[in-house]
mmCIF file of C-alpha atoms and ligand atoms in Angstrom:
data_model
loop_
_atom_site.group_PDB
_atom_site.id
_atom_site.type_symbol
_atom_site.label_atom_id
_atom_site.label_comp_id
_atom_site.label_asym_id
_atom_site.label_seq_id
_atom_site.Cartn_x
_atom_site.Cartn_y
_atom_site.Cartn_z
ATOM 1 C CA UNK A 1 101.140 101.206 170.195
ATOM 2 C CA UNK A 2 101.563 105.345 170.367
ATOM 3 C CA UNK A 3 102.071 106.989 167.217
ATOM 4 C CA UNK A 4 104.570 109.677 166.390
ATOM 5 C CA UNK A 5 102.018 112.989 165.394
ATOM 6 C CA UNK A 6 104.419 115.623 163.955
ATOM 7 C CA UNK A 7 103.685 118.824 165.740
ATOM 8 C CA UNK A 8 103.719 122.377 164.103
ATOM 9 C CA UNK A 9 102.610 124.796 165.887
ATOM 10 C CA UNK A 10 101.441 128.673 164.664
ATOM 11 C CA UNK A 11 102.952 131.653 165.115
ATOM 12 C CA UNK A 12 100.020 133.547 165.073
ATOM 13 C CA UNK A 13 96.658 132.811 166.379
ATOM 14 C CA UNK A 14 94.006 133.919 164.757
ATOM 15 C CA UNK A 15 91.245 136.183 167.295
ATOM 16 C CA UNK A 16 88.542 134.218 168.591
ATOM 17 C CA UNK A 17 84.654 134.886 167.311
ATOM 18 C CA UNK A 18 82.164 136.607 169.649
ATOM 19 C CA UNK A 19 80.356 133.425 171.516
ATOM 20 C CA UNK A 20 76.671 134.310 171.017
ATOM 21 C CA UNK A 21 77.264 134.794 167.041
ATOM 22 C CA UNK A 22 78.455 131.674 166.122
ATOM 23 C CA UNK A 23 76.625 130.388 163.765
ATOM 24 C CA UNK A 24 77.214 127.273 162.342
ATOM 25 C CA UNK A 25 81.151 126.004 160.594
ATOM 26 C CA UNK A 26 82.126 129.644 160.041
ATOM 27 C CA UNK A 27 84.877 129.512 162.229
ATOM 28 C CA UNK A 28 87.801 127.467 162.255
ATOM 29 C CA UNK A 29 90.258 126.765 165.334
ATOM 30 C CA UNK A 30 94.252 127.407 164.740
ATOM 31 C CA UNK A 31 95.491 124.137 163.694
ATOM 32 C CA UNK A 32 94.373 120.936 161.651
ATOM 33 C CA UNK A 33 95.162 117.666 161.765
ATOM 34 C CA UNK A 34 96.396 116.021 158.506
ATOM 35 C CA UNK A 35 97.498 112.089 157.678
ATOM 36 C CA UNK A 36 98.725 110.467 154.301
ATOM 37 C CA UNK A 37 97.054 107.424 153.029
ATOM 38 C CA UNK A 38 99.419 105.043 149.491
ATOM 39 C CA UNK A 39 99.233 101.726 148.630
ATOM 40 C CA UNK A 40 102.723 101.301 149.578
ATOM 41 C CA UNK A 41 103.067 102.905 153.157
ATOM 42 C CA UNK A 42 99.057 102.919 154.522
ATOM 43 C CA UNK A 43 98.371 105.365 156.411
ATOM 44 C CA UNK A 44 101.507 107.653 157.342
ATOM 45 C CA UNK A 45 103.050 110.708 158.213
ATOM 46 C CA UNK A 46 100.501 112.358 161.012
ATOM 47 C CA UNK A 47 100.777 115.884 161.755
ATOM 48 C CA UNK A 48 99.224 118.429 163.426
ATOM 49 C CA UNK A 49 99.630 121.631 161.374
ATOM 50 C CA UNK A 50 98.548 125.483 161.485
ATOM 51 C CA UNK A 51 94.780 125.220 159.738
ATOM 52 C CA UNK A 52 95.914 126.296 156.483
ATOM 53 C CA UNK A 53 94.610 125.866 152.809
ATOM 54 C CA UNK A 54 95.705 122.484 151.130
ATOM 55 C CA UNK A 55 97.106 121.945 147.587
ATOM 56 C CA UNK A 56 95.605 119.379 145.807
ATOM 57 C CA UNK A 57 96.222 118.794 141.668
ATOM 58 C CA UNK A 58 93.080 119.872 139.551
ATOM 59 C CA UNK A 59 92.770 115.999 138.339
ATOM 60 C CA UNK A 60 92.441 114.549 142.202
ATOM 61 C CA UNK A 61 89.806 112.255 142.009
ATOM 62 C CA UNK A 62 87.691 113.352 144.840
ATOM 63 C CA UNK A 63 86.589 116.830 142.610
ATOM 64 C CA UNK A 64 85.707 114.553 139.825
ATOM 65 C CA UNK A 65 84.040 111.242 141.392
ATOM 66 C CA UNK A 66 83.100 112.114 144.415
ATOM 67 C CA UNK A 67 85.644 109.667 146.733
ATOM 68 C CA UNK A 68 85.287 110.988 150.219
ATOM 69 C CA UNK A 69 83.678 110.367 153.604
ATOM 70 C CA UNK A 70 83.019 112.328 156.544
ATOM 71 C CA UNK A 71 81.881 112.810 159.623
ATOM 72 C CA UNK A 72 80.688 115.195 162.579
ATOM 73 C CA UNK A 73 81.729 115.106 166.305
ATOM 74 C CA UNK A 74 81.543 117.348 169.374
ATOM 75 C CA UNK A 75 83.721 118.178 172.223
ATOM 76 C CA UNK A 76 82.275 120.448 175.453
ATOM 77 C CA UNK A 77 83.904 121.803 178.183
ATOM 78 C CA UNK A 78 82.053 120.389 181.475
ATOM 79 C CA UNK A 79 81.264 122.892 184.369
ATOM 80 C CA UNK A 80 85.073 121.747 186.065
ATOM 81 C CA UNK A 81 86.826 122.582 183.270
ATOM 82 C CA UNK A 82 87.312 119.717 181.415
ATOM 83 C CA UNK A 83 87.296 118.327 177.979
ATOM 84 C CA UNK A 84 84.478 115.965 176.974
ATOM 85 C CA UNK A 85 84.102 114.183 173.587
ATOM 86 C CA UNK A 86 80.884 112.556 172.914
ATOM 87 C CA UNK A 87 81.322 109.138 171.343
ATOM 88 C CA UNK A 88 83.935 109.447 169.502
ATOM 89 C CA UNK A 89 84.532 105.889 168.978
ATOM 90 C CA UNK A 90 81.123 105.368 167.740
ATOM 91 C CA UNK A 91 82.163 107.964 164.826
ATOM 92 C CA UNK A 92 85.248 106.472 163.987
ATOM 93 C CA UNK A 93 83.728 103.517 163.537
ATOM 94 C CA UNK A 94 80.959 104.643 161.387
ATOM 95 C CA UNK A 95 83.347 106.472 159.250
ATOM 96 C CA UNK A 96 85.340 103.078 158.574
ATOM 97 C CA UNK A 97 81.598 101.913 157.715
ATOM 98 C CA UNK A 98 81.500 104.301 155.017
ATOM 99 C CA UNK A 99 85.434 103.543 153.821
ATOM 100 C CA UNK A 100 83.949 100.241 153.380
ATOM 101 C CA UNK A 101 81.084 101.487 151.411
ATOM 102 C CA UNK A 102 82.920 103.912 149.020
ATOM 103 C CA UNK A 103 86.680 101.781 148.725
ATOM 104 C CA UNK A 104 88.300 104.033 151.101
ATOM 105 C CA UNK A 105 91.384 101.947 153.494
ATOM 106 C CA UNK A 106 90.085 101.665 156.344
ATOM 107 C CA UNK A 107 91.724 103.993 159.377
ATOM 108 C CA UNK A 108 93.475 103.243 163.122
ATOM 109 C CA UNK A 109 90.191 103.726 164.910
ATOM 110 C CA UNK A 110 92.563 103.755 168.114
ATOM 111 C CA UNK A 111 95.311 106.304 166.585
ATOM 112 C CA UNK A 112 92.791 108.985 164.720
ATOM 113 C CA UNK A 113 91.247 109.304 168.328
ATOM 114 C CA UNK A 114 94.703 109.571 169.905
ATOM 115 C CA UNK A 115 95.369 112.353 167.018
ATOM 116 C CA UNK A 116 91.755 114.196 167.979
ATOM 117 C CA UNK A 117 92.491 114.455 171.472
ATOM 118 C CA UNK A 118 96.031 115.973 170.608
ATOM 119 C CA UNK A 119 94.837 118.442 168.508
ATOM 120 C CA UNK A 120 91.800 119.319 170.887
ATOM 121 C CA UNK A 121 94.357 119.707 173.490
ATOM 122 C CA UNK A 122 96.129 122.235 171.353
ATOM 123 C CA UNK A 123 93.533 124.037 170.327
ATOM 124 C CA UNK A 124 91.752 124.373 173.625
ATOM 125 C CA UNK A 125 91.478 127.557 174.320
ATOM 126 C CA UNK A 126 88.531 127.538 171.054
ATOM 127 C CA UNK A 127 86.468 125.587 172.907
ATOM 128 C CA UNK A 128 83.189 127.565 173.582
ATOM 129 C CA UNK A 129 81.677 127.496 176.735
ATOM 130 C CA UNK A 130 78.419 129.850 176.695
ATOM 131 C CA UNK A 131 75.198 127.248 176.743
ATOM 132 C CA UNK A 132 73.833 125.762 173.573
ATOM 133 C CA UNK A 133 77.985 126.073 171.958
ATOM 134 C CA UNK A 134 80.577 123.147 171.479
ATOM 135 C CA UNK A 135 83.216 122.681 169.490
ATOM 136 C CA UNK A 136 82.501 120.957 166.508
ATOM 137 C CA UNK A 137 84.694 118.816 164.609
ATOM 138 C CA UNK A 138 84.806 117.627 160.985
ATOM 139 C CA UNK A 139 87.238 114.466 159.935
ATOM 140 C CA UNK A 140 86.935 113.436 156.325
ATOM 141 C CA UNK A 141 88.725 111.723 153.647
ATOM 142 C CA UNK A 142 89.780 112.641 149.992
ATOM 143 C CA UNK A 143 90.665 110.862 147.363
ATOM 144 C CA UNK A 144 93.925 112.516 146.092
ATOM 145 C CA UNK A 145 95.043 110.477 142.587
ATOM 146 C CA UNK A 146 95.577 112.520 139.632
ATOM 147 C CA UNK A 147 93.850 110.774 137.397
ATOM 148 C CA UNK A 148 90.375 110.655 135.448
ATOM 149 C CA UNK A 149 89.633 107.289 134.961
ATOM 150 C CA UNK A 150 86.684 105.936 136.963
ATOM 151 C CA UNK A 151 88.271 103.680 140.042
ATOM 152 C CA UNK A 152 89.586 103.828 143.282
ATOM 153 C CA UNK A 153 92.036 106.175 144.273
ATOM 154 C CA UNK A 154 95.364 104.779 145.522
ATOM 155 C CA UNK A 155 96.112 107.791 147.997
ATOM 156 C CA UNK A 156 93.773 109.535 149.793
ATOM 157 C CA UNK A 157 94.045 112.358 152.801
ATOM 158 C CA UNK A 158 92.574 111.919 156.210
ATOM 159 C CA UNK A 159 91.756 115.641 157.388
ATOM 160 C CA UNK A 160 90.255 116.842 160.814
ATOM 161 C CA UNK A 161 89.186 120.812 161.108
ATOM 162 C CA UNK A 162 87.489 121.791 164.078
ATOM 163 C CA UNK A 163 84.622 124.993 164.204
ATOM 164 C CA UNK A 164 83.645 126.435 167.553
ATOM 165 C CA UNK A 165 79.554 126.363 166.371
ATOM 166 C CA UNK A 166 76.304 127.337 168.158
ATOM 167 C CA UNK A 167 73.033 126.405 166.586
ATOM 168 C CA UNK A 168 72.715 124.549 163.716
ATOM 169 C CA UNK A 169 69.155 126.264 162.843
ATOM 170 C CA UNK A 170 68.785 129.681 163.202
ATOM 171 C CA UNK A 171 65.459 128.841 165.294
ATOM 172 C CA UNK A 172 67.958 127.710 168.335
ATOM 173 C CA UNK A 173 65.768 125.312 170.333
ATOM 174 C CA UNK A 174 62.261 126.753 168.653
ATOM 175 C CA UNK A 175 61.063 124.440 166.358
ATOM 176 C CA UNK A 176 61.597 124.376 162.416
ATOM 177 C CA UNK A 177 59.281 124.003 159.889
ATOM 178 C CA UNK A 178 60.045 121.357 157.453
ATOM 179 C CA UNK A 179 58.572 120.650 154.024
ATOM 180 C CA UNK A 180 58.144 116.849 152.946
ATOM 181 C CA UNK A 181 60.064 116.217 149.180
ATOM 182 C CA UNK A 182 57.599 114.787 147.125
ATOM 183 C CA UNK A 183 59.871 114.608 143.512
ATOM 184 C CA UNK A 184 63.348 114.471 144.324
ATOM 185 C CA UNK A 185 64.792 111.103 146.715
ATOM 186 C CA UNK A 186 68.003 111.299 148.672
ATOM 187 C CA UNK A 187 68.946 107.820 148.965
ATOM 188 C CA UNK A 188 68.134 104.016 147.814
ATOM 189 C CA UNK A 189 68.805 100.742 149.940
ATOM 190 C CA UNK A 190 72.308 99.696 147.756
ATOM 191 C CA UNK A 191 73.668 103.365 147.399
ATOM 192 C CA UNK A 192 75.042 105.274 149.364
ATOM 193 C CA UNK A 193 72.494 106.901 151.596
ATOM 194 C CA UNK A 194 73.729 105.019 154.561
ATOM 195 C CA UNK A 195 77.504 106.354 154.827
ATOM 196 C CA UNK A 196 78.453 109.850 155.445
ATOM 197 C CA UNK A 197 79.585 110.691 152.170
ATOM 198 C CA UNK A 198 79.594 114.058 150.044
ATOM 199 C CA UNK A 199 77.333 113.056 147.253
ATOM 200 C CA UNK A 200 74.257 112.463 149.688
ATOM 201 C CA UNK A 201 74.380 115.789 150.742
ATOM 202 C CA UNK A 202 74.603 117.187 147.354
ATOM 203 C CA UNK A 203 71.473 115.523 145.773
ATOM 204 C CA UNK A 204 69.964 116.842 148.832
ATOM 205 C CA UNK A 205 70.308 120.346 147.896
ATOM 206 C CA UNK A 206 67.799 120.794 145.514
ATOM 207 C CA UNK A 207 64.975 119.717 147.931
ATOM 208 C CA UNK A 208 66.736 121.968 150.574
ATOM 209 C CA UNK A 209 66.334 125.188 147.972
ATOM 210 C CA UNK A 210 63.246 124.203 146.938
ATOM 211 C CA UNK A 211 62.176 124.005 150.896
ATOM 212 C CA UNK A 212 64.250 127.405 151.914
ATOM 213 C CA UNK A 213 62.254 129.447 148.812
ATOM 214 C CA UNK A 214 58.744 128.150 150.512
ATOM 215 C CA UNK A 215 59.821 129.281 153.675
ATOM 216 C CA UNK A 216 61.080 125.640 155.637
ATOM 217 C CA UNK A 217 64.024 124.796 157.059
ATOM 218 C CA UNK A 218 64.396 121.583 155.951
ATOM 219 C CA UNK A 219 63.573 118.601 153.552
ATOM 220 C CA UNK A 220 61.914 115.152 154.775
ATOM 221 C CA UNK A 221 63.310 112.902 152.519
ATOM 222 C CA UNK A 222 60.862 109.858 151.806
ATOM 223 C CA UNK A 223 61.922 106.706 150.132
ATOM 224 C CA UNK A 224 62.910 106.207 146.444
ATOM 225 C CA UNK A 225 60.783 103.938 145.200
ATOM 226 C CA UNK A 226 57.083 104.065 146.768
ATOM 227 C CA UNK A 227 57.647 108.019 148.172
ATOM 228 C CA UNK A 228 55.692 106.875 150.829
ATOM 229 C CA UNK A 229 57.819 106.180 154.014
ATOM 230 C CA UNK A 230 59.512 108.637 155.659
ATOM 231 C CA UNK A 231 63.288 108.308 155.897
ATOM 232 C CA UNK A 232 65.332 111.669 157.356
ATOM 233 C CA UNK A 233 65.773 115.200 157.300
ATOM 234 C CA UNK A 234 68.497 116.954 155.166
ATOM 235 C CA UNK A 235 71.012 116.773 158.230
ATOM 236 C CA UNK A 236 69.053 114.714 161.095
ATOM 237 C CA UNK A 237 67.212 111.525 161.559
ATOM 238 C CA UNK A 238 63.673 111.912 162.702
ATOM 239 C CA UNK A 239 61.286 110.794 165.712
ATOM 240 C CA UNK A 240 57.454 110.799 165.824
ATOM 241 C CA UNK A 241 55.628 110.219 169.250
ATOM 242 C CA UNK A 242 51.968 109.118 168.191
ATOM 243 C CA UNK A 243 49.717 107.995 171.252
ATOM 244 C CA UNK A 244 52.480 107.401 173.792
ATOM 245 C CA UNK A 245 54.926 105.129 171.833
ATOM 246 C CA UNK A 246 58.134 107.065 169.945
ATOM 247 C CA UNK A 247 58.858 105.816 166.409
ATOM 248 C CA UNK A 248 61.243 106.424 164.338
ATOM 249 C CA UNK A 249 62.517 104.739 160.447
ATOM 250 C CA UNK A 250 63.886 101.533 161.035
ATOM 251 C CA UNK A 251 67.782 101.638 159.713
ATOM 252 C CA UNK A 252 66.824 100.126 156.123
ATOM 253 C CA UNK A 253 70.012 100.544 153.785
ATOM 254 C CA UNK A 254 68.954 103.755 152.918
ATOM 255 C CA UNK A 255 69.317 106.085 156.101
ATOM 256 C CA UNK A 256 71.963 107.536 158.256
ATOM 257 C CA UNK A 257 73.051 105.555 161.361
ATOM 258 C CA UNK A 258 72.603 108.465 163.396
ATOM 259 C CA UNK A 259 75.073 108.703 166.500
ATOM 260 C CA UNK A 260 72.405 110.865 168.703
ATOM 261 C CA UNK A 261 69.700 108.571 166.623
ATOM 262 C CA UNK A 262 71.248 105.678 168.251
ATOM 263 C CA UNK A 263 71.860 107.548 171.621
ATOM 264 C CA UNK A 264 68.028 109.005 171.812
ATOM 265 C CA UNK A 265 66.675 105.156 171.410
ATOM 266 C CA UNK A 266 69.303 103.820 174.270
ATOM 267 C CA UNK A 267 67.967 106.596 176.466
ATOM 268 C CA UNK A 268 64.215 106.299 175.896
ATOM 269 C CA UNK A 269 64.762 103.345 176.498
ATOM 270 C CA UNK A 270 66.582 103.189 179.739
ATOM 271 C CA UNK A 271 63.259 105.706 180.830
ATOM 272 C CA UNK A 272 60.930 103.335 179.373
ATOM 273 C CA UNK A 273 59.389 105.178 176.844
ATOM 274 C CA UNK A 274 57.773 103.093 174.723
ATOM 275 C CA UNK A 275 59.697 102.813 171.249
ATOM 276 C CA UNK A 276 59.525 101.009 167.972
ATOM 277 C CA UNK A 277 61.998 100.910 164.740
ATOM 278 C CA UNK A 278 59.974 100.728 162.320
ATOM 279 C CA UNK A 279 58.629 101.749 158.407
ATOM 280 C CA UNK A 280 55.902 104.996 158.737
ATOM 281 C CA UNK A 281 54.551 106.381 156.257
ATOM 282 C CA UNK A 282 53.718 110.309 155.806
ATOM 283 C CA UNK A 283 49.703 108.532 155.528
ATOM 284 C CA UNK A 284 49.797 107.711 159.054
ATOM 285 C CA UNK A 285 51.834 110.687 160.064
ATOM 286 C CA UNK A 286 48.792 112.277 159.052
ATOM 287 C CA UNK A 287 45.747 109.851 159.941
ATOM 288 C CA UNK A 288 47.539 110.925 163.547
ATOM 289 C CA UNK A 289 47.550 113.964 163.236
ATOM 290 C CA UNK A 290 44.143 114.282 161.934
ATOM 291 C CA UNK A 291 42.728 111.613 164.982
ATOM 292 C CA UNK A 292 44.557 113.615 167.606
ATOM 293 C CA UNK A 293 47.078 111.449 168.442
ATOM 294 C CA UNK A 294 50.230 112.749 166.717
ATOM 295 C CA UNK A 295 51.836 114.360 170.100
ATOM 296 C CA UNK A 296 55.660 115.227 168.760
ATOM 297 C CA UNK A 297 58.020 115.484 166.082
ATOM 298 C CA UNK A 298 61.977 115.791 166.756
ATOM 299 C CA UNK A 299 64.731 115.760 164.835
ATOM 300 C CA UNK A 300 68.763 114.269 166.107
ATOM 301 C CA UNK A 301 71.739 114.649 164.689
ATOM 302 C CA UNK A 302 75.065 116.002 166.428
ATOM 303 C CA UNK A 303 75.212 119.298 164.202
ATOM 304 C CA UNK A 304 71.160 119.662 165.108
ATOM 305 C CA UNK A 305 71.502 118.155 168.940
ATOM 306 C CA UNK A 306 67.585 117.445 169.400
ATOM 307 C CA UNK A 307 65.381 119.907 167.104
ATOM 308 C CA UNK A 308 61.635 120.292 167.833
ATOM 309 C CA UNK A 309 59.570 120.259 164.931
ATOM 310 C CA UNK A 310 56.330 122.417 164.744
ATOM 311 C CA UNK A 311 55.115 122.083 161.427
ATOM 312 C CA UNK A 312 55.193 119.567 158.152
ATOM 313 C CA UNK A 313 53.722 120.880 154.887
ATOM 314 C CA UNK A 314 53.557 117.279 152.579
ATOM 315 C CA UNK A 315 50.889 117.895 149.179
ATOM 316 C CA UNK A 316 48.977 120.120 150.674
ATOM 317 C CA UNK A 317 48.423 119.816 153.893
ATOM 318 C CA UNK A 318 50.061 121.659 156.584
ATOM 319 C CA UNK A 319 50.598 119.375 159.948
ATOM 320 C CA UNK A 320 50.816 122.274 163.056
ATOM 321 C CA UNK A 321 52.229 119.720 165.757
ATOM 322 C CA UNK A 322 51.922 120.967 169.636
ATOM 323 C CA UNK A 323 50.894 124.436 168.839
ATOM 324 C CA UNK A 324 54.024 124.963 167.313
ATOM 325 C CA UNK A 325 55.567 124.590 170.747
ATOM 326 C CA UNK A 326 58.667 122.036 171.993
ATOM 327 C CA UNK A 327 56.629 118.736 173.518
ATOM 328 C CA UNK A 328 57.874 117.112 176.971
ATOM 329 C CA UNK A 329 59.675 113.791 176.028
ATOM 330 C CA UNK A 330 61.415 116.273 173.210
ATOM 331 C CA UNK A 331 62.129 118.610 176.140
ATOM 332 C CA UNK A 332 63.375 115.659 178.182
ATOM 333 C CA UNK A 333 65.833 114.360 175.664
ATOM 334 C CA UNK A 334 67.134 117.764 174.916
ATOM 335 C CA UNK A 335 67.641 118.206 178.744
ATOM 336 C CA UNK A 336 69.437 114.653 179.732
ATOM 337 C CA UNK A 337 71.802 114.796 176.325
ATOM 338 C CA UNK A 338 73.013 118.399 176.692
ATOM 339 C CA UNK A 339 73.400 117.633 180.217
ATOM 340 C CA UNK A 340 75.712 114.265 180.134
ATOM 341 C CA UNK A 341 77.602 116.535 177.582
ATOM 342 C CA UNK A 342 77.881 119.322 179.146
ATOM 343 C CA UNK A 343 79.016 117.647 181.880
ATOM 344 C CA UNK A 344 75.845 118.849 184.669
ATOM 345 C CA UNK A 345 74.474 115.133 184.560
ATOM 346 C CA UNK A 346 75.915 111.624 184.990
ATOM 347 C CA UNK A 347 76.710 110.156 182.017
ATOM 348 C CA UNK A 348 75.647 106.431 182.487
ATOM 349 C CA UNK A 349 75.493 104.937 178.732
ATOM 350 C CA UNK A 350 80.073 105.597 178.977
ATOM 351 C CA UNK A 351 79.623 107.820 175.753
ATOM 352 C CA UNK A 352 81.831 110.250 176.841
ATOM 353 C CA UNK A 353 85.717 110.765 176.560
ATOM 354 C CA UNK A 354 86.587 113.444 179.444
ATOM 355 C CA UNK A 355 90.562 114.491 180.326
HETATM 356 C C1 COI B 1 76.260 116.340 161.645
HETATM 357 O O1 COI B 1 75.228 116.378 162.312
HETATM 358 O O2 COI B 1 77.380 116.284 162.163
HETATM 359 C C2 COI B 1 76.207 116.345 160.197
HETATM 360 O O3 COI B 1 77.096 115.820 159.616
HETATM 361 C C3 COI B 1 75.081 117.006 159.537
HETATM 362 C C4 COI B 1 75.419 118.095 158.575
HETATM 363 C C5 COI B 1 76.001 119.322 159.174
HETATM 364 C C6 COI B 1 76.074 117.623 157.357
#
């Protein structure tokens, strides 16, 4: 069934930002999409609105407890001028994964998408086109209850705000340097670390600072209990290529489900690359690298796209992988995804939404 969105459009538009200085989230189109979650309606009232700031009371449980999910999507606009989401279902689903996880109601997969491609279609025109840009877009959930006591809250706000971005690293399509966490842990199997919610980002911080002020990008997470095995990178999961065969952390409880993790494995796979899901450790990351046969390191994520990596410091060793340089099946994967998004390739997996 078609849902009634309630449409308010602005008066003013806001100027658009210069397309080669980006950045990453800085920018925010003209309008936002908002929906009201009680107990006694579900989820009600859709509306596409003028971006604006929201009004929430100081008690709302999300500032206090943390209840709120997100996640991260892209839309392009392909060489004939059209509109092209990339798996959008797959996000909506994951995000009612996490709802699950953190007592969220679950949303109208079907309807929220219907919503999207309304307010995409309004705010159009922000849609970057130079290479490397998209049009990133943010849905999340808040917990809105006034009220300090430690349970669920029995309204919540589904939110979507939409960025025109670039590059999520500053190094483009160069590859980042990333420093392996040795004392602080992300995630353990039975928390959170596998739903996209706020609080996994914010115990991440600390390793991120403590990686920025030695001069990497980014944190490798390893796991909680043995800080052994190597689980994912502040905001991307993580791919090795060691002798021929990719490998990357086997989905354990503790990880993201990556959408372009999950995309990357389907197309390896449909080159026959050789592939395995599995536990490594940062031992055998470098036994490989020390036998010669650690040939690649890449990071996914939609934010990230497919980010080369060129150097690991873990203790202290410092792993230099392919002279610091992108590597071919990296280069390959970079190619064939921005290409079935950008619309310059075939897009035979049906991940995209194009009108
Ligand atoms: C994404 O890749 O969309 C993410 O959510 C990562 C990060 C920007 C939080």
């Amino acid at each position: 069934m078609m849902m009634k969105i309630k449409m308010e459009l602005t008066k003013v538009k806001k100027d658009k930002p210069i397309s080669n200085q980006l950045g990453f989230g800085q920018f925010f189109t003209d309008h936002m999409f908002i929906e009201d979650y009680t107990d006694e309606k579900g989820w009600h009232d859709p509306r596409i609105l003028p971006y604006q700031s929201i009004s929430l009371d100081p008690a709302a449980k999300v500032f206090h407890y943390g209840q709120t999910v997100f996640e991260g999507l892209k839309a392009y606009l392909t060489i004939d001028q059209k509109v092209r989401l990339f798996r959008p279902k797959s996000n909506f689903k994951r995000l009612n994964a996490s709802n699950e996880r953190l007592c969220i109601p679950a949303i109208n997969e079907e309807h929220v998408l219907e919503a999207l491609k309304g307010l995409i279609t309004v705010d159009r025109e922000w849609i970057p086109t130079n290479p490397g840009t998209s049009l990133y877009i943010r849905p999340f959930i808040i917990a809105t209850d006034p009220c300090l006591g430690v349970s669920s809250s029995k309204r919540f706000q589904l939110i979507i705000i939409m960025s025109p971005v670039g590059s999520y690293y500053k190094e483009g399509i160069k590859p980042v340097k990333i420093q392996v966490e040795q004392h602080y842990v992300r995630a353990v199997a039975g928390g959170t670390g596998a739903a996209k919610t706020g609080g996994n980002y914010a115990s991440s911080l600390k390793g991120q600072e403590l990686a920025s002020k030695d001069g990497y990008s980014q944190t490798l997470w390893l796991d909680g209990i043995e800080r052994r095995y190597i689980e994912e990178v502040g905001s991307m999961n993580i791919f090795f290529k060691i002798n021929g065969i990719v490998v990357t952390p086997e989905l354990n409880g503790s990880i993201l489900p990556g959408i372009t993790r999950d995309s990357m494995i389907q197309l390896l796979k449909s080159k026959n690359i050789p592939l395995e899901e599995r536990r490594i450790s940062m031992d055998e990351v470098l036994e490989a690298y020390h036998n010669g046969t650690l040939e690649e390191a890449f990071g996914t994520g939609t934010a990230a796209v497919i980010s080369p990596i060129g150097e690991f410091k873990w203790k202290d060793n410092r792993i230099i992988l392919n002279n610091s340089e992108i590597g071919e099946v990296t280069q390959m994967l970079y190619d064939t995804l921005t290409g079935i998004q950008n619309g310059s390739l075939e897009d035979p997996f049906g991940w995209t939404i194009t009108w």
